[in-house]
PDB file of C-alpha atoms in Angstrom:
ATOM      1  CA  MET V   1      58.717  -9.734  -7.980  1.00 50.00           C
ATOM      2  CA  GLU V   2      55.752 -12.154  -9.304  1.00 48.00           C
ATOM      3  CA  HIS V   3      54.909 -11.915  -5.499  1.00 50.00           C
ATOM      4  CA  LYS V   4      54.640  -8.575  -5.027  1.00 44.00           C
ATOM      5  CA  THR V   5      52.063  -8.926  -8.738  1.00 45.00           C
ATOM      6  CA  LYS V   6      49.915 -11.417  -6.247  1.00 46.00           C
ATOM      7  CA  LYS V   7      50.296  -9.414  -3.554  1.00 42.00           C
ATOM      8  CA  ALA V   8      49.320  -6.241  -5.798  1.00 43.00           C
ATOM      9  CA  LEU V   9      46.773  -7.614  -7.168  1.00 41.00           C
ATOM     10  CA  LYS V  10      44.983  -9.365  -4.164  1.00 45.00           C
ATOM     11  CA  ILE V  11      44.949  -5.532  -2.256  1.00 40.00           C
ATOM     12  CA  ALA V  12      44.031  -4.274  -5.513  1.00 43.00           C
ATOM     13  CA  GLY V  13      40.736  -7.186  -5.760  1.00 42.00           C
ATOM     14  CA  ILE V  14      39.890  -6.632  -2.119  1.00 43.00           C
ATOM     15  CA  THR V  15      39.652  -2.729  -2.335  1.00 39.00           C
ATOM     16  CA  ALA V  16      37.867  -2.540  -5.008  1.00 45.00           C
ATOM     17  CA  GLY V  17      35.653  -5.340  -3.924  1.00 44.00           C
ATOM     18  CA  SER V  18      35.198  -3.028  -0.294  1.00 43.00           C
ATOM     19  CA  PHE V  19      34.557  -0.668  -3.259  1.00 45.00           C
ATOM     20  CA  LEU V  20      31.590  -2.590  -4.198  1.00 45.00           C
ATOM     21  CA  ALA V  21      30.234  -3.432  -0.939  1.00 49.00           C
ATOM     22  CA  VAL V  22      29.947   0.455  -1.024  1.00 48.00           C
ATOM     23  CA  ILE V  23      28.648   1.489  -3.908  1.00 42.00           C
ATOM     24  CA  ILE V  24      25.831  -1.568  -3.010  1.00 41.00           C
ATOM     25  CA  LEU V  25      25.076  -0.372  -0.068  1.00 45.00           C
ATOM     26  CA  VAL V  26      24.817   3.026  -0.526  1.00 46.00           C
ATOM     27  CA  VAL V  27      22.299   2.330  -3.426  1.00 46.00           C
ATOM     28  CA  ALA V  28      20.316   0.090  -0.563  1.00 47.00           C
ATOM     29  CA  ILE V  29      19.768   3.105   1.658  1.00 48.00           C
ATOM     30  CA  ALA V  30      19.282   5.417  -0.832  1.00 50.00           C
ATOM     31  CA  ALA V  31      16.428   3.565  -2.204  1.00 52.00           C
ATOM     32  CA  ALA V  32      15.146   2.169   1.153  1.00 56.00           C
ATOM     33  CA  ILE V  33      14.958   6.473   2.019  1.00 54.00           C
ATOM     34  CA  ILE V  34      12.726   7.533  -1.996  1.00 58.00           C
ATOM     35  CA  PHE V  35      10.667   4.989  -1.389  1.00 68.00           C
ATOM     36  CA  SER V  36      10.064   4.042   2.621  1.00 77.00           C
ATOM     37  CA  PRO V  37       6.355   3.434   3.806  1.00 83.00           C
ATOM     38  CA  LYS V  38       6.756   6.843   5.382  1.00 83.00           C
ATOM     39  CA  ARG V  39       7.010   8.314   1.871  1.00 82.00           C
ATOM     40  CA  LEU V  40       5.262   5.933  -0.191  1.00 83.00           C
ATOM     41  CA  THR V  41       1.628   5.360   2.511  1.00 88.00           C
ATOM     42  CA  PRO V  42       0.286   9.256   1.552  1.00 88.00           C
ATOM     43  CA  VAL V  43       0.910   8.400  -2.159  1.00 84.00           C
ATOM     44  CA  ALA V  44      -0.526   5.190  -2.135  1.00 86.00           C
ATOM     45  CA  SER V  45      -3.364   6.531   0.278  1.00 88.00           C
ATOM     46  CA  LYS V  46      -4.389   9.077  -2.008  1.00 88.00           C
ATOM     47  CA  LEU V  47      -4.785   6.796  -4.316  1.00 86.00           C
ATOM     48  CA  LEU V  48      -6.608   4.496  -2.603  1.00 87.00           C
ATOM     49  CA  ASP V  49      -9.201   7.508  -2.288  1.00 89.00           C
ATOM     50  CA  LYS V  50      -9.044   8.254  -5.613  1.00 87.00           C
ATOM     51  CA  TYR V  51      -9.405   5.592  -7.256  1.00 85.00           C
ATOM     52  CA  PHE V  52     -11.064   1.866  -5.574  1.00 88.00           C
ATOM     53  CA  PRO V  53     -14.589   2.128  -5.441  1.00 87.00           C
ATOM     54  CA  GLY V  54     -15.236   1.924  -2.040  1.00 89.00           C
ATOM     55  CA  LYS V  55     -14.216   2.436   1.505  1.00 92.00           C
ATOM     56  CA  ALA V  56     -10.657   1.434   2.193  1.00 92.00           C
ATOM     57  CA  GLU V  57      -7.578   1.600   4.497  1.00 93.00           C
ATOM     58  CA  ILE V  58      -4.362   1.006   4.072  1.00 92.00           C
ATOM     59  CA  SER V  59      -1.565   1.385   7.249  1.00 95.00           C
ATOM     60  CA  SER V  60       1.948   1.902   5.718  1.00 93.00           C
ATOM     61  CA  VAL V  61       3.309   0.390   2.252  1.00 90.00           C
ATOM     62  CA  GLY V  62       6.535  -0.209   1.933  1.00 87.00           C
ATOM     63  CA  ILE V  63       8.916  -2.192  -1.334  1.00 85.00           C
ATOM     64  CA  THR V  64      10.618  -5.703   0.108  1.00 85.00           C
ATOM     65  CA  TYR V  65      12.653  -8.078  -1.567  1.00 81.00           C
ATOM     66  CA  TRP V  66      13.330 -10.332   1.349  1.00 81.00           C
ATOM     67  CA  LYS V  67      10.088 -11.496   1.699  1.00 82.00           C
ATOM     68  CA  THR V  68       9.044 -11.565  -2.334  1.00 83.00           C
ATOM     69  CA  ARG V  69      12.421 -12.563  -3.630  1.00 81.00           C
ATOM     70  CA  PRO V  70      13.984 -13.383  -6.823  1.00 82.00           C
ATOM     71  CA  TYR V  71      11.312 -10.743  -7.121  1.00 85.00           C
ATOM     72  CA  LEU V  72      11.028  -7.135  -5.961  1.00 84.00           C
ATOM     73  CA  GLY V  73       7.518  -6.618  -4.152  1.00 87.00           C
ATOM     74  CA  ILE V  74       5.186  -3.967  -2.074  1.00 88.00           C
ATOM     75  CA  ASP V  75       4.890  -4.615   1.347  1.00 91.00           C
ATOM     76  CA  ILE V  76       1.303  -3.715   2.281  1.00 91.00           C
ATOM     77  CA  LYS V  77       0.168  -3.798   6.572  1.00 94.00           C
ATOM     78  CA  GLY V  78      -3.412  -3.028   8.009  1.00 94.00           C
ATOM     79  CA  VAL V  79      -5.515  -3.330   5.253  1.00 92.00           C
ATOM     80  CA  THR V  80      -9.438  -3.154   5.289  1.00 93.00           C
ATOM     81  CA  VAL V  81     -11.894  -2.954   3.682  1.00 93.00           C
ATOM     82  CA  TYR V  82     -15.076  -1.291   5.231  1.00 95.00           C
ATOM     83  CA  ASP V  83     -18.512  -2.665   4.196  1.00 94.00           C
ATOM     84  CA  GLY V  84     -21.045  -0.400   2.618  1.00 91.00           C
ATOM     85  CA  MET V  85     -23.980  -2.531   2.329  1.00 94.00           C
ATOM     86  CA  GLU V  86     -26.943  -2.316   4.226  1.00 92.00           C
ATOM     87  CA  GLY V  87     -28.348  -4.377   6.075  1.00 92.00           C
ATOM     88  CA  SER V  88     -25.364  -6.430   6.418  1.00 95.00           C
ATOM     89  CA  PRO V  89     -24.767  -8.195   9.636  1.00 95.00           C
ATOM     90  CA  TYR V  90     -20.582  -6.741   9.083  1.00 95.00           C
ATOM     91  CA  ASP V  91     -18.732  -3.552   9.284  1.00 95.00           C
ATOM     92  CA  LYS V  92     -16.015  -4.620   7.277  1.00 95.00           C
ATOM     93  CA  ILE V  93     -15.603  -6.657   4.597  1.00 94.00           C
ATOM     94  CA  LEU V  94     -11.645  -7.752   4.918  1.00 94.00           C
ATOM     95  CA  GLU V  95      -8.699  -6.931   7.148  1.00 94.00           C
ATOM     96  CA  VAL V  96      -5.030  -7.953   6.157  1.00 93.00           C
ATOM     97  CA  ASN V  97      -2.636  -8.011   8.449  1.00 95.00           C
ATOM     98  CA  SER V  98      -0.366  -8.309   5.736  1.00 94.00           C
ATOM     99  CA  LEU V  99      -0.211  -8.430   1.790  1.00 91.00           C
ATOM    100  CA  ALA V 100       2.812  -9.006  -0.355  1.00 91.00           C
ATOM    101  CA  ALA V 101       2.994  -9.062  -3.888  1.00 89.00           C
ATOM    102  CA  SER V 102       6.050  -9.602  -6.285  1.00 89.00           C
ATOM    103  CA  PHE V 103       6.401  -8.442 -10.135  1.00 86.00           C
ATOM    104  CA  ASP V 104       8.163  -8.872 -12.848  1.00 84.00           C
ATOM    105  CA  LEU V 105      10.429  -4.960 -12.316  1.00 80.00           C
ATOM    106  CA  LYS V 106      11.830  -5.533 -16.032  1.00 82.00           C
ATOM    107  CA  SER V 107       8.127  -6.114 -17.502  1.00 81.00           C
ATOM    108  CA  PHE V 108       6.634  -2.693 -15.854  1.00 77.00           C
ATOM    109  CA  LEU V 109       9.929  -0.774 -17.036  1.00 77.00           C
ATOM    110  CA  LYS V 110       9.774  -1.687 -20.005  1.00 81.00           C
ATOM    111  CA  GLU V 111       6.453  -2.394 -21.394  1.00 80.00           C
ATOM    112  CA  ASN V 112       4.992  -1.081 -18.979  1.00 78.00           C
ATOM    113  CA  LYS V 113       3.535  -3.953 -17.523  1.00 80.00           C
ATOM    114  CA  PHE V 114       2.594  -4.590 -13.916  1.00 80.00           C
ATOM    115  CA  ILE V 115       2.648  -8.698 -13.546  1.00 85.00           C
ATOM    116  CA  ILE V 116       2.215 -10.256 -10.535  1.00 87.00           C
ATOM    117  CA  LYS V 117       4.495 -12.998  -9.912  1.00 87.00           C
ATOM    118  CA  GLY V 118       3.504 -13.997  -5.838  1.00 87.00           C
ATOM    119  CA  VAL V 119       1.623 -13.603  -3.403  1.00 88.00           C
ATOM    120  CA  PHE V 120       2.243 -13.527   0.797  1.00 90.00           C
ATOM    121  CA  LEU V 121      -1.343 -13.123   2.816  1.00 89.00           C
ATOM    122  CA  ASP V 122      -0.761 -13.333   7.102  1.00 92.00           C
ATOM    123  CA  GLY V 123      -3.724 -12.125   8.918  1.00 92.00           C
ATOM    124  CA  THR V 124      -6.706 -12.708   7.545  1.00 92.00           C
ATOM    125  CA  HIS V 125     -10.169 -12.006   7.691  1.00 93.00           C
ATOM    126  CA  ALA V 126     -12.883 -11.861   5.319  1.00 93.00           C
ATOM    127  CA  ASN V 127     -16.540 -11.462   5.404  1.00 94.00           C
ATOM    128  CA  LEU V 128     -18.751 -11.871   2.408  1.00 94.00           C
ATOM    129  CA  TYR V 129     -22.670 -11.124   2.845  1.00 96.00           C
ATOM    130  CA  LYS V 130     -25.847 -12.410   0.302  1.00 95.00           C
ATOM    131  CA  SER V 131     -28.763 -10.661   0.779  1.00 96.00           C
ATOM    132  CA  PRO V 132     -32.973 -11.931   0.644  1.00 95.00           C
ATOM    133  CA  SER V 133     -33.094  -9.803  -2.476  1.00 95.00           C
ATOM    134  CA  GLY V 134     -29.567 -11.307  -3.639  1.00 94.00           C
ATOM    135  CA  THR V 135     -26.963  -8.516  -3.627  1.00 95.00           C
ATOM    136  CA  GLN V 136     -23.698  -8.707  -2.202  1.00 94.00           C
ATOM    137  CA  ASN V 137     -21.709  -6.756  -0.896  1.00 94.00           C
ATOM    138  CA  ILE V 138     -18.910  -7.110  -2.553  1.00 91.00           C
ATOM    139  CA  ASP V 139     -20.958  -6.590  -6.080  1.00 92.00           C
ATOM    140  CA  PHE V 140     -19.620  -2.686  -5.714  1.00 88.00           C
ATOM    141  CA  LEU V 141     -15.910  -4.306  -6.521  1.00 84.00           C
ATOM    142  CA  LEU V 142     -17.314  -6.842  -9.293  1.00 79.00           C
ATOM    143  CA  PRO V 143     -15.908  -5.440 -13.067  1.00 67.00           C
ATOM    144  CA  GLU V 144     -18.495  -3.523 -14.812  1.00 65.00           C
ATOM    145  CA  SER V 145     -19.044  -4.916 -18.852  1.00 60.00           C
ATOM    146  CA  PRO V 146     -17.404  -1.630 -20.609  1.00 56.00           C
ATOM    147  CA  LYS V 147     -19.990   0.367 -22.980  1.00 57.00           C
ATOM    148  CA  GLU V 148     -19.825  -0.484 -26.679  1.00 59.00           C
ATOM    149  CA  ASP V 149     -18.895   3.233 -27.812  1.00 60.00           C
ATOM    150  CA  GLU V 150     -16.699   4.070 -25.189  1.00 56.00           C
ATOM    151  CA  PRO V 151     -13.421   4.145 -26.627  1.00 58.00           C
ATOM    152  CA  GLU V 152      -9.603   1.510 -25.389  1.00 55.00           C
ATOM    153  CA  ASP V 153      -7.494   3.432 -22.360  1.00 53.00           C
ATOM    154  CA  THR V 154      -3.609   2.572 -23.991  1.00 52.00           C
ATOM    155  CA  THR V 155      -2.221   4.979 -21.818  1.00 50.00           C
ATOM    156  CA  THR V 156      -2.878   2.724 -18.466  1.00 53.00           C
ATOM    157  CA  THR V 157      -0.403  -0.024 -17.314  1.00 54.00           C
ATOM    158  CA  LEU V 158      -1.594  -3.466 -17.644  1.00 63.00           C
ATOM    159  CA  ILE V 159      -1.755  -5.741 -14.909  1.00 73.00           C
ATOM    160  CA  TYR V 160      -1.204  -9.309 -15.603  1.00 80.00           C
ATOM    161  CA  ALA V 161      -0.980 -12.470 -13.003  1.00 79.00           C
ATOM    162  CA  ASP V 162       1.559 -14.534 -13.966  1.00 82.00           C
ATOM    163  CA  LEU V 163       1.765 -15.917 -10.194  1.00 80.00           C
ATOM    164  CA  HIS V 164       4.806 -18.470  -9.442  1.00 81.00           C
ATOM    165  CA  GLU V 165       3.695 -18.894  -5.760  1.00 82.00           C
ATOM    166  CA  ILE V 166       0.974 -18.145  -2.850  1.00 84.00           C
ATOM    167  CA  ALA V 167       1.295 -18.126   0.008  1.00 86.00           C
ATOM    168  CA  ILE V 168      -0.832 -17.918   3.225  1.00 84.00           C
ATOM    169  CA  LYS V 169      -1.104 -17.727   6.936  1.00 88.00           C
ATOM    170  CA  ASP V 170      -3.523 -18.027   9.083  1.00 89.00           C
ATOM    171  CA  LEU V 171      -7.212 -17.400   6.883  1.00 88.00           C
ATOM    172  CA  ASN V 172     -10.474 -16.501   8.120  1.00 92.00           C
ATOM    173  CA  ALA V 173     -13.913 -16.234   6.150  1.00 92.00           C
ATOM    174  CA  ALA V 174     -17.382 -15.753   6.575  1.00 93.00           C
ATOM    175  CA  TYR V 175     -19.607 -16.592   4.790  1.00 94.00           C
ATOM    176  CA  ARG V 176     -23.710 -15.616   4.936  1.00 95.00           C
ATOM    177  CA  ASP V 177     -26.567 -16.123   2.264  1.00 96.00           C
ATOM    178  CA  ASP V 178     -29.554 -14.182   3.421  1.00 95.00           C
ATOM    179  CA  SER V 179     -31.396 -15.858   0.255  1.00 94.00           C
ATOM    180  CA  SER V 180     -30.329 -19.360   0.755  1.00 93.00           C
ATOM    181  CA  LEU V 181     -30.522 -19.412   4.641  1.00 93.00           C
ATOM    182  CA  ILE V 182     -26.811 -20.751   4.203  1.00 93.00           C
ATOM    183  CA  SER V 183     -23.491 -19.470   6.009  1.00 93.00           C
ATOM    184  CA  ALA V 184     -20.633 -21.020   6.494  1.00 92.00           C
ATOM    185  CA  VAL V 185     -17.104 -20.391   9.134  1.00 90.00           C
ATOM    186  CA  LEU V 186     -13.584 -20.737   7.501  1.00 87.00           C
ATOM    187  CA  GLU V 187     -11.319 -20.780  10.556  1.00 85.00           C
ATOM    188  CA  LYS V 188      -7.391 -20.081  10.748  1.00 80.00           C
ATOM    189  CA  ALA V 189      -6.543 -21.836   7.763  1.00 74.00           C
ATOM    190  CA  ILE V 190      -3.051 -22.153   7.561  1.00 68.00           C
ATOM    191  CA  LYS V 191      -0.423 -23.122   4.265  1.00 63.00           C
ATOM    192  CA  LYS V 192       2.918 -21.971   3.998  1.00 59.00           C
ATOM    193  CA  SER V 193       3.585 -21.633   0.210  1.00 58.00           C
ATOM    194  CA  PHE V 194       2.160 -23.605  -2.654  1.00 57.00           C
ATOM    195  CA  PRO V 195       1.702 -23.577  -6.462  1.00 55.00           C
ATOM    196  CA  PRO V 196      -2.090 -21.934  -7.834  1.00 51.00           C
ATOM    197  CA  GLU V 197      -2.489 -25.293  -9.365  1.00 52.00           C
ATOM    198  CA  PHE V 198      -3.221 -26.059  -5.586  1.00 50.00           C
ATOM    199  CA  ILE V 199      -4.732 -22.911  -3.994  1.00 48.00           C
ATOM    200  CA  ASN V 200      -8.427 -24.938  -3.134  1.00 47.00           C
ATOM    201  CA  ARG V 201      -6.105 -28.093  -1.126  1.00 45.00           C
ATOM    202  CA  ILE V 202      -6.118 -24.877   1.850  1.00 46.00           C
ATOM    203  CA  ASP V 203      -5.643 -26.548   5.234  1.00 48.00           C
ATOM    204  CA  GLY V 204      -7.958 -25.106   7.839  1.00 49.00           C
ATOM    205  CA  VAL V 205     -11.562 -25.719   9.725  1.00 50.00           C
ATOM    206  CA  ILE V 206     -14.640 -24.685   8.310  1.00 43.00           C
ATOM    207  CA  THR V 207     -18.285 -25.000  10.084  1.00 48.00           C
ATOM    208  CA  PHE V 208     -21.701 -25.064   9.213  1.00 42.00           C
TER     209      PHE V 208
END
């Protein structure tokens, strides 16, 4: 009798485990469909056009866990920020093949805070330029000083950075300063993963 009871409990446990696995699989598939790049990319592109101060494009946006675990993450492919500055020698300020950022889902749902926990870059090309007059091709990205009589916006989602991991692979950057006649190039800087306090220790080749 005892043997039959143990066997029944074992079968029940296996059945419950299998049922739970199926439920998890169904939820995962549903989440993948709802948050698929096919659905998210058009939404992200519209938001980019509406709120980004310059001209930019993205190829695809999706939700990821494998790249950013143990946190949920946003996986962006094909990021391009164009250089609209007159007189700049570059046509693009930034190109990124793959950009992923992990965030704290609990803080986002409970407190409307978007806390970035990690940043993962692969295949980045950046071009920075400063004109003889001192203006830069990234000036439009710099935050403006708030006006004294401007009311505080309390409806927007707050964005914070609490970085636990930064991973950079294949970083290339060019800098040209025509006001001081200085230029520099960083090629193939590769660092698999490092904590934020070591962000200035990126291995690469710098040419002046």
